Amino acid sequence: AQSVSQHNHHVILSEAASLELGCNYSYGGTVNLFWYVQYPGQHLQLLLKYFSGDPLVKGIKGFEAEFIKSKFSFNLRKPSVQWSDTAEYFCAVNRGGGADGLTFGKGTHLIIQP
Amino acid sequence: GAVVSQHPSRVICKSGTSVKIECRSLDFQATTMFWYRQFPKQSLMLMATSNEGSKATYEQGVEKDKFLINHASLTLSTLTVTSAHPEDSSFYICSAFHGFDEKLFFGSGTQLSVL
């Protein structure tokens, strides 16, 4: 069974700082990779996803992630964070495409200080 | 964007009673819905995959007789926690697969507290 590891449970940054959230997965086969965000009081929503092709994927709100197959990693990045990026971020994987259940990491709580 | 409505958002019940949680896709049809469970400071754990018109597929370790899932229509899946006990207290989240967009949309979750 696959598993997902997020390295940081809590991250505190100042506005305009650069962000990188780590995500590693364990599964030897082909996977699809996702980052979800949950803003306070809101639903989980998709930030970006990787199925195949260019390993550098761009998502909404200026986020991007890079799939490095050799490292089993899919780290999330943003060059300059804003206060509104304060949220919980979840990395997730599945094997069968969008209609397959997701395996989530434990999440990273990101706090951006003004 | 697509919306998934989950109801109720919070429920408190006595031990031994059953609780039903509804998950509706409001503006799209979802042949596949998923139910997750989240403990405090833990990740979301997939409980089961619900396919319209067929039996749900449960993940290993999830009791299908305790967590009854019904997906009777393309816009509604329900999760019934039968004979709930305090250890069933948790946050339950549903998601629906939007085939056209190839995206999952999530409900806002249900906090279940069993006394």
mmCIF file of N, CA, C and O in Angstrom, chain A residues 9-10 34 36 38 42-46 49 51 90 94 97-107, chain B residues 3-5 32 34 36 38 41-46 49 91 93 97 101-108:
data_model
loop_
_atom_site.group_PDB
_atom_site.id
_atom_site.type_symbol
_atom_site.label_atom_id
_atom_site.label_comp_id
_atom_site.label_asym_id
_atom_site.label_seq_id
_atom_site.Cartn_x
_atom_site.Cartn_y
_atom_site.Cartn_z
ATOM 1 N N HIS A 9 4.953 19.585 10.057
ATOM 2 C CA HIS A 9 3.564 19.648 10.493
ATOM 3 C C HIS A 9 3.115 21.086 10.693
ATOM 4 O O HIS A 9 1.942 21.401 10.515
ATOM 5 N N HIS A 10 4.057 21.934 11.083
ATOM 6 C CA HIS A 10 3.754 23.349 11.276
ATOM 7 C C HIS A 10 4.876 24.173 10.654
ATOM 8 O O HIS A 10 6.049 23.896 10.893
ATOM 9 N N PHE A 34 -0.991 14.878 -5.894
ATOM 10 C CA PHE A 34 -1.880 16.022 -5.699
ATOM 11 C C PHE A 34 -1.416 16.842 -4.495
ATOM 12 O O PHE A 34 -0.847 16.316 -3.539
ATOM 13 N N TYR A 36 -3.549 19.485 -1.999
ATOM 14 C CA TYR A 36 -4.814 20.114 -1.658
ATOM 15 C C TYR A 36 -4.562 21.157 -0.582
ATOM 16 O O TYR A 36 -3.641 21.044 0.232
ATOM 17 N N GLN A 38 -6.657 23.561 2.444
ATOM 18 C CA GLN A 38 -7.895 23.796 3.186
ATOM 19 C C GLN A 38 -7.736 25.090 3.959
ATOM 20 O O GLN A 38 -6.990 25.151 4.950
ATOM 21 N N GLN A 42 -13.122 26.267 5.401
ATOM 22 C CA GLN A 42 -13.537 25.948 4.037
ATOM 23 C C GLN A 42 -13.269 24.486 3.688
ATOM 24 O O GLN A 42 -12.620 23.753 4.418
ATOM 25 N N HIS A 43 -13.788 24.073 2.510
ATOM 26 C CA HIS A 43 -13.569 22.724 2.022
ATOM 27 C C HIS A 43 -12.130 22.547 1.562
ATOM 28 O O HIS A 43 -11.436 23.509 1.251
ATOM 29 N N LEU A 44 -11.736 21.307 1.470
ATOM 30 C CA LEU A 44 -10.495 20.987 0.774
ATOM 31 C C LEU A 44 -10.652 21.363 -0.695
ATOM 32 O O LEU A 44 -11.695 21.108 -1.302
ATOM 33 N N GLN A 45 -9.629 21.951 -1.256
ATOM 34 C CA GLN A 45 -9.680 22.239 -2.691
ATOM 35 C C GLN A 45 -8.337 21.932 -3.330
ATOM 36 O O GLN A 45 -7.282 22.024 -2.696
ATOM 37 N N LEU A 46 -8.402 21.572 -4.604
ATOM 38 C CA LEU A 46 -7.209 21.164 -5.326
ATOM 39 C C LEU A 46 -6.338 22.362 -5.680
ATOM 40 O O LEU A 46 -6.809 23.344 -6.237
ATOM 41 N N LYS A 49 -2.058 19.157 -9.582
ATOM 42 C CA LYS A 49 -1.952 17.706 -9.677
ATOM 43 C C LYS A 49 -0.937 17.339 -10.745
ATOM 44 O O LYS A 49 -0.682 18.116 -11.678
ATOM 45 N N PHE A 51 -0.166 14.036 -13.279
ATOM 46 C CA PHE A 51 -0.490 12.704 -13.787
ATOM 47 C C PHE A 51 0.659 12.187 -14.647
ATOM 48 O O PHE A 51 1.081 11.036 -14.500
ATOM 49 N N PHE A 90 -2.281 19.589 2.187
ATOM 50 C CA PHE A 90 -2.198 18.136 2.178
ATOM 51 C C PHE A 90 -1.636 17.648 0.845
ATOM 52 O O PHE A 90 -2.109 18.039 -0.216
ATOM 53 N N ASN A 94 -2.635 8.785 -5.605
ATOM 54 C CA ASN A 94 -3.418 7.610 -5.929
ATOM 55 C C ASN A 94 -2.795 6.944 -7.137
ATOM 56 O O ASN A 94 -1.833 7.446 -7.709
ATOM 57 N N GLY A 97 -5.835 7.297 -11.226
ATOM 58 C CA GLY A 97 -6.426 8.476 -11.834
ATOM 59 C C GLY A 97 -7.387 9.136 -10.874
ATOM 60 O O GLY A 97 -7.482 8.779 -9.706
ATOM 61 N N GLY A 98 -8.122 10.096 -11.348
ATOM 62 C CA GLY A 98 -8.960 10.883 -10.457
ATOM 63 C C GLY A 98 -10.035 10.088 -9.761
ATOM 64 O O GLY A 98 -10.468 10.451 -8.677
ATOM 65 N N ALA A 99 -10.464 8.980 -10.343
ATOM 66 C CA ALA A 99 -11.552 8.225 -9.754
ATOM 67 C C ALA A 99 -11.083 7.187 -8.755
ATOM 68 O O ALA A 99 -11.862 6.381 -8.297
ATOM 69 N N ASP A 100 -9.849 7.235 -8.385
ATOM 70 C CA ASP A 100 -9.322 6.306 -7.393
ATOM 71 C C ASP A 100 -9.170 7.032 -6.067
ATOM 72 O O ASP A 100 -8.863 8.229 -6.034
ATOM 73 N N GLY A 101 -9.388 6.298 -4.965
ATOM 74 C CA GLY A 101 -9.272 6.914 -3.653
ATOM 75 C C GLY A 101 -7.877 7.448 -3.391
ATOM 76 O O GLY A 101 -6.894 6.914 -3.886
ATOM 77 N N LEU A 102 -7.791 8.496 -2.610
ATOM 78 C CA LEU A 102 -6.523 9.147 -2.324
ATOM 79 C C LEU A 102 -5.932 8.674 -1.005
ATOM 80 O O LEU A 102 -6.652 8.401 -0.050
ATOM 81 N N THR A 103 -4.613 8.621 -0.966
ATOM 82 C CA THR A 103 -3.885 8.440 0.279
ATOM 83 C C THR A 103 -3.268 9.783 0.619
ATOM 84 O O THR A 103 -2.505 10.340 -0.183
ATOM 85 N N PHE A 104 -3.601 10.300 1.779
ATOM 86 C CA PHE A 104 -3.169 11.632 2.171
ATOM 87 C C PHE A 104 -1.989 11.580 3.130
ATOM 88 O O PHE A 104 -1.840 10.651 3.922
ATOM 89 N N GLY A 105 -1.187 12.637 3.095
ATOM 90 C CA GLY A 105 -0.235 12.895 4.152
ATOM 91 C C GLY A 105 -0.964 13.512 5.333
ATOM 92 O O GLY A 105 -2.155 13.800 5.270
ATOM 93 N N LYS A 106 -0.227 13.736 6.412
ATOM 94 C CA LYS A 106 -0.854 14.243 7.634
ATOM 95 C C LYS A 106 -1.145 15.734 7.574
ATOM 96 O O LYS A 106 -1.828 16.262 8.448
ATOM 97 N N GLY A 107 -0.633 16.378 6.582
ATOM 98 C CA GLY A 107 -0.922 17.802 6.451
ATOM 99 C C GLY A 107 0.149 18.684 7.062
ATOM 100 O O GLY A 107 0.858 18.287 7.980
ATOM 101 N N VAL B 3 -19.747 21.964 -6.517
ATOM 102 C CA VAL B 3 -19.985 22.046 -5.084
ATOM 103 C C VAL B 3 -20.455 20.704 -4.563
ATOM 104 O O VAL B 3 -21.291 20.030 -5.177
ATOM 105 N N VAL B 4 -19.892 20.332 -3.427
ATOM 106 C CA VAL B 4 -20.330 19.137 -2.723
ATOM 107 C C VAL B 4 -20.832 19.575 -1.353
ATOM 108 O O VAL B 4 -20.113 20.248 -0.600
ATOM 109 N N SER B 5 -22.043 19.205 -1.060
ATOM 110 C CA SER B 5 -22.669 19.586 0.203
ATOM 111 C C SER B 5 -22.699 18.384 1.133
ATOM 112 O O SER B 5 -23.152 17.298 0.746
ATOM 113 N N THR B 32 -18.858 8.219 -8.697
ATOM 114 C CA THR B 32 -17.984 7.731 -7.630
ATOM 115 C C THR B 32 -17.861 8.783 -6.538
ATOM 116 O O THR B 32 -17.581 9.942 -6.826
ATOM 117 N N PHE B 34 -16.326 9.199 -2.345
ATOM 118 C CA PHE B 34 -15.416 8.612 -1.377
ATOM 119 C C PHE B 34 -15.742 9.119 0.020
ATOM 120 O O PHE B 34 -16.151 10.261 0.198
ATOM 121 N N TYR B 36 -13.982 9.619 3.808
ATOM 122 C CA TYR B 36 -12.731 9.663 4.561
ATOM 123 C C TYR B 36 -13.036 9.926 6.025
ATOM 124 O O TYR B 36 -14.072 10.496 6.375
ATOM 125 N N GLN B 38 -10.987 11.464 9.564
ATOM 126 C CA GLN B 38 -9.798 12.177 10.007
ATOM 127 C C GLN B 38 -9.804 12.316 11.516
ATOM 128 O O GLN B 38 -10.740 12.876 12.094
ATOM 129 N N LYS B 41 -5.103 15.897 14.184
ATOM 130 C CA LYS B 41 -3.685 15.957 13.835
ATOM 131 C C LYS B 41 -3.230 14.745 13.007
ATOM 132 O O LYS B 41 -2.047 14.447 12.939
ATOM 133 N N GLN B 42 -4.173 14.060 12.397
ATOM 134 C CA GLN B 42 -3.832 12.925 11.548
ATOM 135 C C GLN B 42 -4.287 13.208 10.118
ATOM 136 O O GLN B 42 -5.013 14.153 9.853
ATOM 137 N N SER B 43 -3.844 12.361 9.226
ATOM 138 C CA SER B 43 -4.245 12.547 7.831
ATOM 139 C C SER B 43 -5.652 12.000 7.613
ATOM 140 O O SER B 43 -6.201 11.305 8.457
ATOM 141 N N LEU B 44 -6.199 12.340 6.476
ATOM 142 C CA LEU B 44 -7.488 11.764 6.085
ATOM 143 C C LEU B 44 -7.246 10.313 5.678
ATOM 144 O O LEU B 44 -6.366 10.016 4.880
ATOM 145 N N MET B 45 -8.060 9.433 6.217
ATOM 146 C CA MET B 45 -7.930 8.013 5.901
ATOM 147 C C MET B 45 -9.121 7.601 5.040
ATOM 148 O O MET B 45 -10.271 7.792 5.441
ATOM 149 N N LEU B 46 -8.848 7.023 3.899
ATOM 150 C CA LEU B 46 -9.917 6.559 3.036
ATOM 151 C C LEU B 46 -10.634 5.393 3.702
ATOM 152 O O LEU B 46 -10.007 4.413 4.107
ATOM 153 N N THR B 49 -14.999 3.468 -1.001
ATOM 154 C CA THR B 49 -15.342 4.048 -2.294
ATOM 155 C C THR B 49 -16.772 3.653 -2.611
ATOM 156 O O THR B 49 -17.124 2.469 -2.562
ATOM 157 N N PHE B 91 -13.903 13.086 12.542
ATOM 158 C CA PHE B 91 -14.321 14.001 11.486
ATOM 159 C C PHE B 91 -14.437 13.187 10.207
ATOM 160 O O PHE B 91 -13.474 12.536 9.791
ATOM 161 N N ILE B 93 -15.336 13.068 6.148
ATOM 162 C CA ILE B 93 -15.368 13.931 4.960
ATOM 163 C C ILE B 93 -15.708 13.101 3.735
ATOM 164 O O ILE B 93 -15.163 12.007 3.555
ATOM 165 N N PHE B 97 -16.284 12.564 -7.309
ATOM 166 C CA PHE B 97 -15.434 12.659 -8.485
ATOM 167 C C PHE B 97 -16.212 13.252 -9.642
ATOM 168 O O PHE B 97 -17.270 12.715 -10.048
ATOM 169 N N ASP B 101 -14.226 17.042 -15.361
ATOM 170 C CA ASP B 101 -13.049 17.813 -14.951
ATOM 171 C C ASP B 101 -11.923 16.919 -14.464
ATOM 172 O O ASP B 101 -10.806 17.395 -14.243
ATOM 173 N N GLU B 102 -12.229 15.668 -14.230
ATOM 174 C CA GLU B 102 -11.282 14.740 -13.603
ATOM 175 C C GLU B 102 -10.753 15.304 -12.290
ATOM 176 O O GLU B 102 -9.546 15.305 -12.028
ATOM 177 N N LYS B 103 -11.659 15.792 -11.493
ATOM 178 C CA LYS B 103 -11.269 16.361 -10.207
ATOM 179 C C LYS B 103 -12.150 15.793 -9.108
ATOM 180 O O LYS B 103 -13.291 15.394 -9.343
ATOM 181 N N LEU B 104 -11.574 15.795 -7.914
ATOM 182 C CA LEU B 104 -12.343 15.455 -6.731
ATOM 183 C C LEU B 104 -12.770 16.735 -6.036
ATOM 184 O O LEU B 104 -11.964 17.650 -5.866
ATOM 185 N N PHE B 105 -14.018 16.789 -5.640
ATOM 186 C CA PHE B 105 -14.511 17.917 -4.864
ATOM 187 C C PHE B 105 -14.944 17.403 -3.502
ATOM 188 O O PHE B 105 -15.584 16.352 -3.397
ATOM 189 N N PHE B 106 -14.592 18.162 -2.481
ATOM 190 C CA PHE B 106 -14.794 17.699 -1.126
ATOM 191 C C PHE B 106 -15.949 18.416 -0.445
ATOM 192 O O PHE B 106 -16.211 19.603 -0.680
ATOM 193 N N GLY B 107 -16.617 17.672 0.426
ATOM 194 C CA GLY B 107 -17.584 18.282 1.311
ATOM 195 C C GLY B 107 -16.862 18.974 2.457
ATOM 196 O O GLY B 107 -15.638 18.859 2.598
ATOM 197 N N SER B 108 -17.613 19.665 3.275
ATOM 198 C CA SER B 108 -17.018 20.441 4.363
ATOM 199 C C SER B 108 -16.791 19.609 5.618
ATOM 200 O O SER B 108 -16.220 20.091 6.584
#
